[in-house]
């Protein structure tokens, strides 16, 4: 089938075939069932979910029988297009290749007067609750496009005339901070210039970074303020080598600019209204990343809900890219209940993220990272390698993507250089244990075992329940004769990972310790 059917959810529910024919089923419950699928990411729901939303007052057996009747009605209405409607023993789906939904594709403006699913009435409290939630999300989306047009206005102060290399360095630092912020929230960056005030939008965050001599040392003073209130959102002082302009292209101060951006984003709620969609969604995403940093199953579930909520408010592809990384973490942590379905969802999230915001370097980097980790897609790593590996958050993810590809190709020295650079760039990020773990792995591949232990221990200190560094530390401790530590790590893994055993760790080819296996670090006695 090459032609698609269209489902219209803005206004009254309509289902039309390729030639405009009406394919909508008769009956409110059949229409409600289609609406639930159409407004679900992935276009699929478990049977039990549908039963609970449409027949919440019935026993499971009765609800199942009612669902089967409505499924028959929908198949009959679809006629020759019934292959678009996929039903199996556990779930019901719309084939996303053959079905398009206006909610996914139409740019919803604040002036949109139609409601979502107008006139659809199903007298079931569970469905009414679901319908209320999606209509609230629809209302939030009405204002999200205004956020795309405006966004947060960032302004950097130019160097003073005659300030030389110190002035240029200050501008570079301010620009790096602005870029880090703009990759994580919809924002416009401006340089303060001599022009009439009404020729520029009022700055909402002012970024000031200047370098001065003090006590024979060059010091960078960084400050981000909210001009309207004068509140300082972030301030920092750091020593720099102002005589070396390489600092403008390398990572010597990258960790400070990454930290400045993250701390500023965390402080936005103190000075801006939560009604602004681009800021409300960015705040939810920051909370989600904080939850992800724990790598705990329940907190990863919270992060997933937050990212979905952020995407409801502002259709920003970055939130899809973060969801893709989250799903990757769940698979790596052996928390997924359906690996094949999650891998398919990851591919769909990556595709949509790139379609919607593929120009954002952080989106590119996250998608590339996931493609390499989950699918050994070395082309994804090569695509980011063609771009400059900027010393910022997106650059750090890109460095790990390229390092992973290098390890697949057997170039452990190139991988080591890249992950070492990434840990320097993201050393002050709240997510630094992610890069510490990859550097631990690249150290193992290049047989730098003492350094691998150092970074593995750093990662586990920051995230005690993150399993990958623990797995690698277990083998490293065994290899270096630290048997007491080896057994302590094994006990931690047994608590975190049901079914874990040292025999499984050493002999199960499917267990996720590929680098340890290639480095021949799994052949160690377990009774030491």
Coordinates of C-alpha atoms in Angstrom, one line a residue:
X1 CA 0.0 0.0 0.0
X2 CA 1.5 3.3 -1.0
X3 CA -1.4 5.6 -0.3
X4 CA -2.3 6.8 3.2
X5 CA -5.5 7.4 5.1
X6 CA -5.9 10.6 7.1
X7 CA -7.3 11.0 10.6
X8 CA -8.5 14.5 11.5
X9 CA -8.7 15.1 15.3
X10 CA -8.9 18.9 15.3
X11 CA -12.6 19.6 15.1
X12 CA -14.9 16.6 14.8
X13 CA -13.2 13.2 14.2
X14 CA -12.9 12.4 10.5
X15 CA -11.3 9.5 8.8
X16 CA -10.7 9.7 5.0
X17 CA -9.2 7.4 2.4
X18 CA -6.8 8.4 -0.3
X19 CA -9.6 9.5 -2.6
X20 CA -11.5 11.4 0.1
X21 CA -13.9 8.5 0.9
X22 CA -15.3 8.4 4.5
X23 CA -13.8 5.6 6.5
X24 CA -15.0 6.7 9.9
X25 CA -16.8 3.9 11.9
X26 CA -20.3 4.2 13.2
X27 CA -20.6 4.6 17.0
X28 CA -19.0 6.8 19.6
X29 CA -16.9 4.0 21.2
X30 CA -15.3 3.0 17.9
X31 CA -14.5 6.6 17.1
X32 CA -13.1 7.1 20.7
X33 CA -10.9 4.0 20.2
X34 CA -9.5 5.4 17.0
X35 CA -8.9 8.8 18.6
X36 CA -6.9 7.2 21.5
X37 CA -4.6 5.4 19.0
X38 CA -4.3 8.5 16.7
X39 CA -3.2 10.7 19.6
X40 CA -0.7 8.2 21.1
X41 CA 3.0 8.3 20.2
X42 CA 3.7 5.2 18.2
X43 CA 0.0 4.8 17.4
X44 CA -0.3 1.7 19.5
X45 CA -1.9 0.8 22.8
X46 CA -2.3 -2.5 24.8
X47 CA -5.8 -4.0 24.7
X48 CA -6.1 -3.7 28.4
X49 CA -5.5 0.1 28.3
X50 CA -8.3 0.5 25.7
X51 CA -10.6 -1.6 27.8
X52 CA -9.9 0.5 30.9
X53 CA -10.5 3.8 29.1
X54 CA -13.7 2.8 27.4
X55 CA -15.3 0.2 29.7
X56 CA -13.9 1.1 33.1
X57 CA -17.1 0.0 34.9
X58 CA -17.1 -3.5 33.4
X59 CA -15.4 -6.7 34.4
X60 CA -12.3 -7.6 32.3
X61 CA -14.1 -10.4 30.4
X62 CA -17.0 -8.2 29.5
X63 CA -14.7 -5.3 28.6
X64 CA -12.7 -7.6 26.3
X65 CA -15.8 -8.8 24.5
X66 CA -17.0 -5.2 24.0
X67 CA -13.5 -4.3 22.6
X68 CA -13.6 -7.1 20.1
X69 CA -17.0 -5.9 18.8
X70 CA -15.6 -2.3 18.3
X71 CA -12.5 -3.7 16.6
X72 CA -14.8 -5.5 14.1
X73 CA -16.7 -2.3 13.5
X74 CA -13.5 -0.4 12.7
X75 CA -12.2 -3.1 10.3
X76 CA -15.5 -3.1 8.5
X77 CA -15.4 0.7 8.2
X78 CA -11.8 0.6 6.8
X79 CA -12.8 -1.8 4.1
X80 CA -9.9 -2.3 1.6
X81 CA -7.6 -0.3 3.9
X82 CA -8.0 -2.7 6.9
X83 CA -4.3 -3.5 6.8
X84 CA -3.8 0.0 8.2
X85 CA -5.4 -1.3 11.4
X86 CA -3.3 -3.9 13.2
X87 CA -4.7 -6.1 15.9
X88 CA -2.9 -8.9 17.8
X89 CA -3.4 -10.8 21.0
X90 CA -2.0 -8.0 23.2
X91 CA -2.2 -4.7 21.4
X92 CA -4.1 -2.6 18.8
X93 CA -2.2 -0.2 16.5
X94 CA -2.5 2.1 13.5
X95 CA 0.3 1.5 11.0
X96 CA 2.2 4.8 11.1
X97 CA 3.5 4.3 7.5
X98 CA 0.0 4.3 6.1
X99 CA -1.9 6.6 8.5
X100 CA -1.3 10.3 9.0
X101 CA -2.9 12.3 11.8
X102 CA -3.3 16.1 11.6
X103 CA -2.3 16.5 15.3
X104 CA 1.2 15.3 14.3
X105 CA 1.6 17.4 11.2
X106 CA -0.5 20.6 11.4
X107 CA 1.0 23.7 12.9
X108 CA -1.5 24.7 15.5
X109 CA -1.8 28.5 16.0
X110 CA -3.0 30.3 19.0
X111 CA -5.9 31.6 17.0
X112 CA -7.2 28.0 16.3
X113 CA -10.9 28.1 17.3
X114 CA -11.7 24.4 16.9
X115 CA -11.5 22.0 19.8
X116 CA -9.8 18.6 19.8
X117 CA -12.3 15.9 19.0
X118 CA -15.3 18.2 19.0
X119 CA -18.6 16.6 19.7
X120 CA -17.1 13.2 20.7
X121 CA -19.0 12.0 23.8
X122 CA -18.4 8.7 25.6
X123 CA -20.0 8.4 29.0
X124 CA -17.2 6.7 30.8
X125 CA -15.3 8.6 33.5
X126 CA -11.9 7.1 32.5
X127 CA -12.3 8.2 28.9
X128 CA -13.5 11.7 29.9
X129 CA -10.4 12.0 32.1
X130 CA -8.2 11.0 29.2
X131 CA -10.0 13.4 26.8
X132 CA -9.6 16.2 29.3
X133 CA -5.8 15.6 29.4
X134 CA -5.3 15.6 25.7
X135 CA -7.4 18.7 25.3
X136 CA -5.3 20.5 27.9
X137 CA -2.2 19.4 25.9
X138 CA -3.8 20.7 22.8
X139 CA -4.4 24.1 24.4
X140 CA -0.8 24.2 25.5
X141 CA 0.3 23.5 21.9
X142 CA -1.7 26.5 20.7
X143 CA 0.8 28.8 22.3
X144 CA 3.9 26.7 21.6
X145 CA 4.3 28.1 18.1
X146 CA 4.4 31.6 19.5
X147 CA 7.4 30.4 21.5
X148 CA 9.1 29.3 18.3
X149 CA 8.6 32.8 16.9
X150 CA 9.9 34.5 20.0
X151 CA 11.9 32.3 22.3
X152 CA 14.2 33.4 25.0
X153 CA 16.2 36.5 24.1
X154 CA 19.9 36.1 25.0
X155 CA 22.3 39.0 24.6
X156 CA 26.1 39.0 24.9
X157 CA 28.1 42.2 25.6
X158 CA 30.8 43.0 23.1
X159 CA 34.4 43.5 24.1
X160 CA 35.5 47.0 24.9
X161 CA 37.6 48.7 22.2
X162 CA 41.3 48.1 22.6
X163 CA 40.9 45.1 24.9
X164 CA 42.8 42.9 22.6
X165 CA 43.0 39.1 23.0
X166 CA 41.4 39.3 26.5
X167 CA 38.4 41.0 25.0
X168 CA 38.1 38.4 22.2
X169 CA 38.4 35.6 24.7
X170 CA 35.6 37.1 26.8
X171 CA 33.4 37.2 23.7
X172 CA 34.2 33.6 22.9
X173 CA 33.2 32.5 26.4
X174 CA 30.0 34.4 26.3
X175 CA 29.1 33.0 22.9
X176 CA 29.8 29.4 24.1
X177 CA 27.5 29.9 27.0
X178 CA 24.8 31.3 24.8
X179 CA 25.1 28.4 22.4
X180 CA 24.8 25.9 25.2
X181 CA 21.6 27.5 26.4
X182 CA 20.2 27.9 23.0
X183 CA 20.6 24.2 22.2
X184 CA 18.5 23.3 25.3
X185 CA 15.7 25.9 25.1
X186 CA 14.2 27.9 22.2
X187 CA 16.2 31.1 22.2
X188 CA 17.5 33.9 20.1
X189 CA 21.1 35.1 20.6
X190 CA 21.9 38.7 20.0
X191 CA 25.0 40.9 20.4
X192 CA 24.5 44.2 22.1
X193 CA 25.2 46.9 19.5
X194 CA 24.8 50.6 19.3
X195 CA 21.3 51.1 18.0
X196 CA 18.0 52.4 19.1
X197 CA 16.4 50.3 21.9
X198 CA 13.3 49.7 19.8
X199 CA 15.5 48.1 17.1
X200 CA 16.2 45.1 19.3
X201 CA 14.1 42.9 21.5
X202 CA 14.6 43.6 25.2
X203 CA 17.3 41.2 26.5
X204 CA 15.9 38.6 28.9
X205 CA 19.2 37.1 29.8
X206 CA 22.4 39.1 29.5
X207 CA 25.7 37.2 29.3
X208 CA 28.8 39.0 30.4
X209 CA 32.2 37.3 30.3
X210 CA 35.4 39.4 30.4
X211 CA 39.0 38.6 31.1
X212 CA 41.3 40.8 33.3
X213 CA 44.7 40.8 34.8
X214 CA 44.8 40.3 38.5
X215 CA 47.9 39.5 40.6
X216 CA 49.8 38.6 37.5
X217 CA 47.1 36.1 36.4
X218 CA 44.5 36.2 33.7
X219 CA 41.0 35.7 35.3
X220 CA 37.7 35.2 33.5
X221 CA 34.7 36.7 35.2
X222 CA 31.4 35.2 34.0
X223 CA 28.0 36.5 34.9
X224 CA 24.4 35.9 33.7
X225 CA 21.7 38.3 34.8
X226 CA 18.0 38.9 34.3
X227 CA 18.1 42.6 33.3
X228 CA 14.5 43.3 34.2
X229 CA 15.0 42.4 37.9
X230 CA 18.8 42.6 38.1
X231 CA 18.9 39.1 39.6
X232 CA 22.1 37.2 39.1
X233 CA 21.4 33.8 37.7
X234 CA 25.0 32.6 37.6
X235 CA 28.4 33.9 38.4
X236 CA 31.9 32.3 38.2
X237 CA 35.6 33.2 38.3
X238 CA 38.2 31.1 36.6
X239 CA 41.9 31.4 35.7
X240 CA 42.7 31.3 32.0
X241 CA 45.7 31.7 29.7
X242 CA 44.7 34.8 27.9
X243 CA 47.9 34.8 25.9
X244 CA 46.9 31.6 24.1
X245 CA 44.1 32.1 21.7
X246 CA 43.9 28.3 21.3
X247 CA 41.5 28.5 24.3
X248 CA 39.0 29.9 21.8
X249 CA 38.9 26.6 19.8
X250 CA 39.8 24.0 22.4
X251 CA 38.2 22.8 25.6
X252 CA 40.2 24.6 28.2
X253 CA 37.1 26.4 29.6
X254 CA 34.4 24.2 28.1
X255 CA 33.5 22.6 31.4
X256 CA 32.8 26.1 32.9
X257 CA 30.6 27.2 30.0
X258 CA 28.6 23.9 30.2
X259 CA 28.1 24.4 33.9
X260 CA 27.1 28.1 33.4
X261 CA 24.5 27.1 30.9
X262 CA 23.1 24.2 33.1
X263 CA 22.9 26.4 36.2
X264 CA 21.3 29.2 34.3
X265 CA 18.6 26.9 32.9
X266 CA 17.9 25.6 36.4
X267 CA 17.5 29.2 37.6
X268 CA 15.0 30.3 34.9
X269 CA 11.9 29.4 37.0
X270 CA 12.9 32.0 39.5
X271 CA 12.5 34.9 37.2
X272 CA 10.2 33.9 34.3
X273 CA 6.5 33.0 34.2
X274 CA 5.7 29.3 34.0
X275 CA 3.1 30.2 31.3
X276 CA 5.7 30.7 28.6
X277 CA 5.7 27.3 26.8
X278 CA 9.3 27.3 25.7
X279 CA 10.5 27.9 29.3
X280 CA 7.9 25.6 30.9
X281 CA 8.9 22.8 28.6
X282 CA 12.6 23.4 29.0
X283 CA 12.2 23.3 32.8
X284 CA 10.4 19.9 32.5
X285 CA 13.2 18.6 30.3
X286 CA 15.8 19.8 32.8
X287 CA 13.9 18.0 35.6
X288 CA 13.7 14.9 33.4
X289 CA 17.5 14.9 32.8
X290 CA 18.0 15.2 36.6
X291 CA 15.9 12.1 37.0
X292 CA 17.8 10.3 34.2
X293 CA 21.1 11.0 36.0
X294 CA 20.1 8.6 38.8
X295 CA 19.7 5.6 36.3
X296 CA 17.1 4.2 38.8
X297 CA 14.1 2.4 37.2
X298 CA 11.3 4.4 38.9
X299 CA 13.0 7.7 38.3
X300 CA 13.6 6.9 34.6
X301 CA 9.8 6.4 34.4
X302 CA 9.3 9.8 35.9
X303 CA 11.8 11.3 33.4
X304 CA 9.8 9.7 30.5
X305 CA 6.6 11.3 31.7
X306 CA 8.3 14.7 32.0
X307 CA 9.7 14.5 28.5
X308 CA 6.4 13.6 27.1
X309 CA 4.8 16.5 28.9
X310 CA 7.5 18.8 27.7
X311 CA 6.9 17.7 24.1
X312 CA 3.1 18.3 24.5
X313 CA 3.8 21.9 25.5
X314 CA 6.4 22.6 22.8
X315 CA 7.0 20.3 19.9
X316 CA 10.7 20.5 20.2
X317 CA 12.7 17.7 18.6
X318 CA 15.2 17.9 21.5
X319 CA 12.7 16.3 23.8
X320 CA 12.2 13.4 21.5
X321 CA 16.0 13.0 21.3
X322 CA 16.2 12.9 25.1
X323 CA 13.4 10.3 25.1
X324 CA 15.4 8.2 22.7
X325 CA 18.5 8.3 25.0
X326 CA 16.3 7.5 27.9
X327 CA 14.9 4.4 26.1
X328 CA 18.5 3.4 25.3
X329 CA 19.4 3.7 29.0
X330 CA 16.4 1.5 29.9
X331 CA 17.6 -1.2 27.5
X332 CA 21.2 -1.0 28.7
X333 CA 20.0 -1.2 32.3
X334 CA 17.9 -4.3 31.4
X335 CA 14.7 -2.5 32.4
X336 CA 12.8 -2.9 29.2
X337 CA 9.9 -5.3 29.1
X338 CA 9.8 -5.4 25.3
X339 CA 13.1 -4.8 23.7
X340 CA 12.0 -5.1 20.1
X341 CA 9.2 -2.6 20.6
X342 CA 11.5 -0.2 22.4
X343 CA 14.1 -0.4 19.6
X344 CA 11.4 0.3 17.0
X345 CA 10.3 3.3 19.2
X346 CA 13.8 4.6 19.4
X347 CA 14.1 4.6 15.6
X348 CA 10.8 6.5 15.3
X349 CA 11.9 9.0 18.0
X350 CA 15.2 9.6 16.2
X351 CA 13.5 10.1 12.9
X352 CA 11.0 12.6 14.2
X353 CA 13.6 14.5 16.3
X354 CA 15.7 15.0 13.2
X355 CA 12.7 16.0 11.0
X356 CA 11.6 18.6 13.5
X357 CA 14.9 20.1 14.9
X358 CA 17.7 18.4 13.0
X359 CA 19.6 21.7 12.8
X360 CA 20.1 21.7 16.6
X361 CA 23.6 20.4 17.3
X362 CA 22.4 18.7 20.5
X363 CA 19.6 16.9 18.7
X364 CA 22.2 15.7 16.1
X365 CA 24.6 14.6 18.8
X366 CA 22.0 12.7 20.9
X367 CA 20.5 10.9 17.9
X368 CA 24.0 10.0 16.7
X369 CA 24.9 8.7 20.1
X370 CA 21.9 6.4 20.3
X371 CA 22.3 5.2 16.7
X372 CA 25.8 4.1 17.4
X373 CA 25.1 2.5 20.8
X374 CA 21.8 0.7 19.8
X375 CA 22.3 -0.1 16.1
X376 CA 26.1 0.1 15.5
X377 CA 25.3 2.8 12.9
X378 CA 28.8 4.0 12.2
X379 CA 27.4 6.4 9.5
X380 CA 25.7 8.3 12.2
X381 CA 29.0 8.9 14.0
X382 CA 30.7 9.8 10.7
X383 CA 28.0 12.4 10.1
X384 CA 28.8 14.3 13.3
X385 CA 32.5 13.8 12.6
X386 CA 32.1 16.0 9.5
X387 CA 31.1 18.9 11.8
X388 CA 33.4 20.7 14.2
X389 CA 33.4 19.0 17.6
X390 CA 32.5 22.1 19.6
X391 CA 33.6 22.2 23.2
X392 CA 30.1 22.2 24.6
X393 CA 27.4 19.7 25.6
X394 CA 26.5 18.6 22.1
X395 CA 30.2 18.3 21.3
X396 CA 30.7 16.0 24.2
X397 CA 27.9 13.7 23.0
X398 CA 29.4 13.8 19.5
X399 CA 32.8 12.9 20.8
X400 CA 31.4 9.8 22.5
X401 CA 29.5 8.8 19.3
X402 CA 32.7 9.0 17.3
X403 CA 34.7 7.3 20.0
X404 CA 32.2 4.4 20.0
X405 CA 32.5 4.1 16.2
X406 CA 36.3 4.1 16.5
X407 CA 36.1 1.2 19.0
X408 CA 33.9 -0.7 16.6
X409 CA 36.7 -0.2 14.0
X410 CA 39.4 -1.3 16.4
X411 CA 41.0 2.2 16.8
X412 CA 41.1 2.3 20.6
X413 CA 43.7 5.1 20.7
X414 CA 41.5 7.5 18.7
X415 CA 38.5 6.5 20.9
X416 CA 40.6 7.2 24.1
X417 CA 41.6 10.7 22.9
X418 CA 37.9 11.5 22.1
X419 CA 36.5 10.3 25.4
X420 CA 39.2 12.0 27.4
X421 CA 38.3 15.2 25.6
X422 CA 34.6 14.7 26.4
X423 CA 35.3 14.2 30.1
X424 CA 37.2 17.5 30.1
X425 CA 34.4 19.3 28.2
X426 CA 31.6 17.9 30.4
X427 CA 33.5 17.6 33.6
X428 CA 31.2 20.0 35.5
X429 CA 28.0 18.8 33.9
X430 CA 25.5 17.2 36.3
X431 CA 25.5 14.3 33.8
X432 CA 29.3 13.9 33.8
X433 CA 29.1 10.2 34.9
X434 CA 27.8 9.4 31.4
X435 CA 31.1 10.5 29.9
X436 CA 33.2 9.1 32.8
X437 CA 31.7 5.7 32.0
X438 CA 32.6 5.9 28.3
X439 CA 36.1 7.0 29.1
X440 CA 36.4 4.1 31.5
X441 CA 35.4 1.8 28.6
X442 CA 37.8 3.4 26.1
X443 CA 40.6 3.1 28.7
X444 CA 39.9 -0.6 28.9
X445 CA 40.0 -0.9 25.1
X446 CA 43.4 0.8 25.1
X447 CA 44.6 -1.2 28.2
X448 CA 44.9 1.8 30.5
X449 CA 43.4 -0.1 33.5
X450 CA 44.4 2.3 36.3
X451 CA 42.8 5.2 34.5
X452 CA 39.8 3.1 33.7
X453 CA 39.3 2.3 37.4
X454 CA 39.6 6.0 38.3
X455 CA 36.8 7.0 35.9
X456 CA 34.7 4.0 36.6
X457 CA 34.8 4.9 40.3
X458 CA 34.0 8.5 39.6
X459 CA 30.9 7.4 37.6
X460 CA 29.6 5.1 40.4
X461 CA 30.2 7.7 43.0
X462 CA 27.9 10.1 41.1
X463 CA 25.3 7.5 40.1
X464 CA 25.5 4.5 42.5
X465 CA 22.8 2.5 40.7
X466 CA 24.3 3.0 37.2
X467 CA 25.2 -0.6 36.2
X468 CA 27.6 -0.2 33.2
X469 CA 30.5 1.3 35.3
X470 CA 29.9 -1.3 38.0
X471 CA 30.1 -4.1 35.4
X472 CA 33.4 -2.8 34.1
X473 CA 34.8 -2.2 37.6
X474 CA 34.1 -5.8 38.6
X475 CA 36.4 -7.1 35.8
X476 CA 39.0 -4.4 36.4
X477 CA 39.2 -5.2 40.1
X478 CA 39.5 -8.9 39.3
X479 CA 42.2 -8.3 36.8
X480 CA 44.2 -6.0 39.2
X481 CA 43.9 -8.5 42.1
X482 CA 41.5 -6.4 44.2
X483 CA 39.3 -9.4 44.9
X484 CA 37.5 -7.9 48.0
X485 CA 36.3 -4.9 45.8
X486 CA 35.4 -7.3 43.0
X487 CA 33.0 -9.3 45.4
X488 CA 31.6 -6.1 46.8
X489 CA 30.7 -4.9 43.3
X490 CA 29.2 -8.3 42.5
X491 CA 27.0 -8.0 45.5
X492 CA 25.8 -4.6 44.4
X493 CA 25.0 -5.9 40.9
X494 CA 23.0 -8.8 42.5
X495 CA 20.9 -6.3 44.4
X496 CA 20.4 -4.1 41.3
X497 CA 20.0 -6.8 38.6
X498 CA 17.7 -9.8 39.3
X499 CA 19.3 -12.9 38.0
X500 CA 22.9 -11.6 38.1
X501 CA 25.7 -14.1 38.7
X502 CA 29.4 -14.1 38.1
X503 CA 29.0 -17.1 35.8
X504 CA 26.4 -15.2 33.7
X505 CA 28.7 -12.2 33.7
X506 CA 31.7 -14.2 32.4
X507 CA 30.0 -16.7 30.0
X508 CA 26.8 -15.2 28.7
X509 CA 27.6 -13.8 25.2
X510 CA 24.5 -11.6 25.2
X511 CA 25.5 -9.9 28.5
X512 CA 26.4 -6.2 27.7
X513 CA 30.2 -6.3 28.3
X514 CA 31.5 -6.3 24.8
X515 CA 34.7 -4.3 25.5
X516 CA 35.6 -6.5 28.4
X517 CA 35.2 -9.6 26.3
X518 CA 37.4 -8.2 23.5
X519 CA 40.0 -7.2 26.1
X520 CA 40.0 -10.7 27.5
X521 CA 39.2 -9.5 31.0
X522 CA 36.5 -12.1 31.7
X523 CA 38.8 -15.0 32.3
X524 CA 39.3 -14.6 36.1
X525 CA 38.7 -16.9 39.0
X526 CA 35.6 -16.2 41.1
X527 CA 36.7 -17.8 44.4
X528 CA 39.6 -15.4 45.1

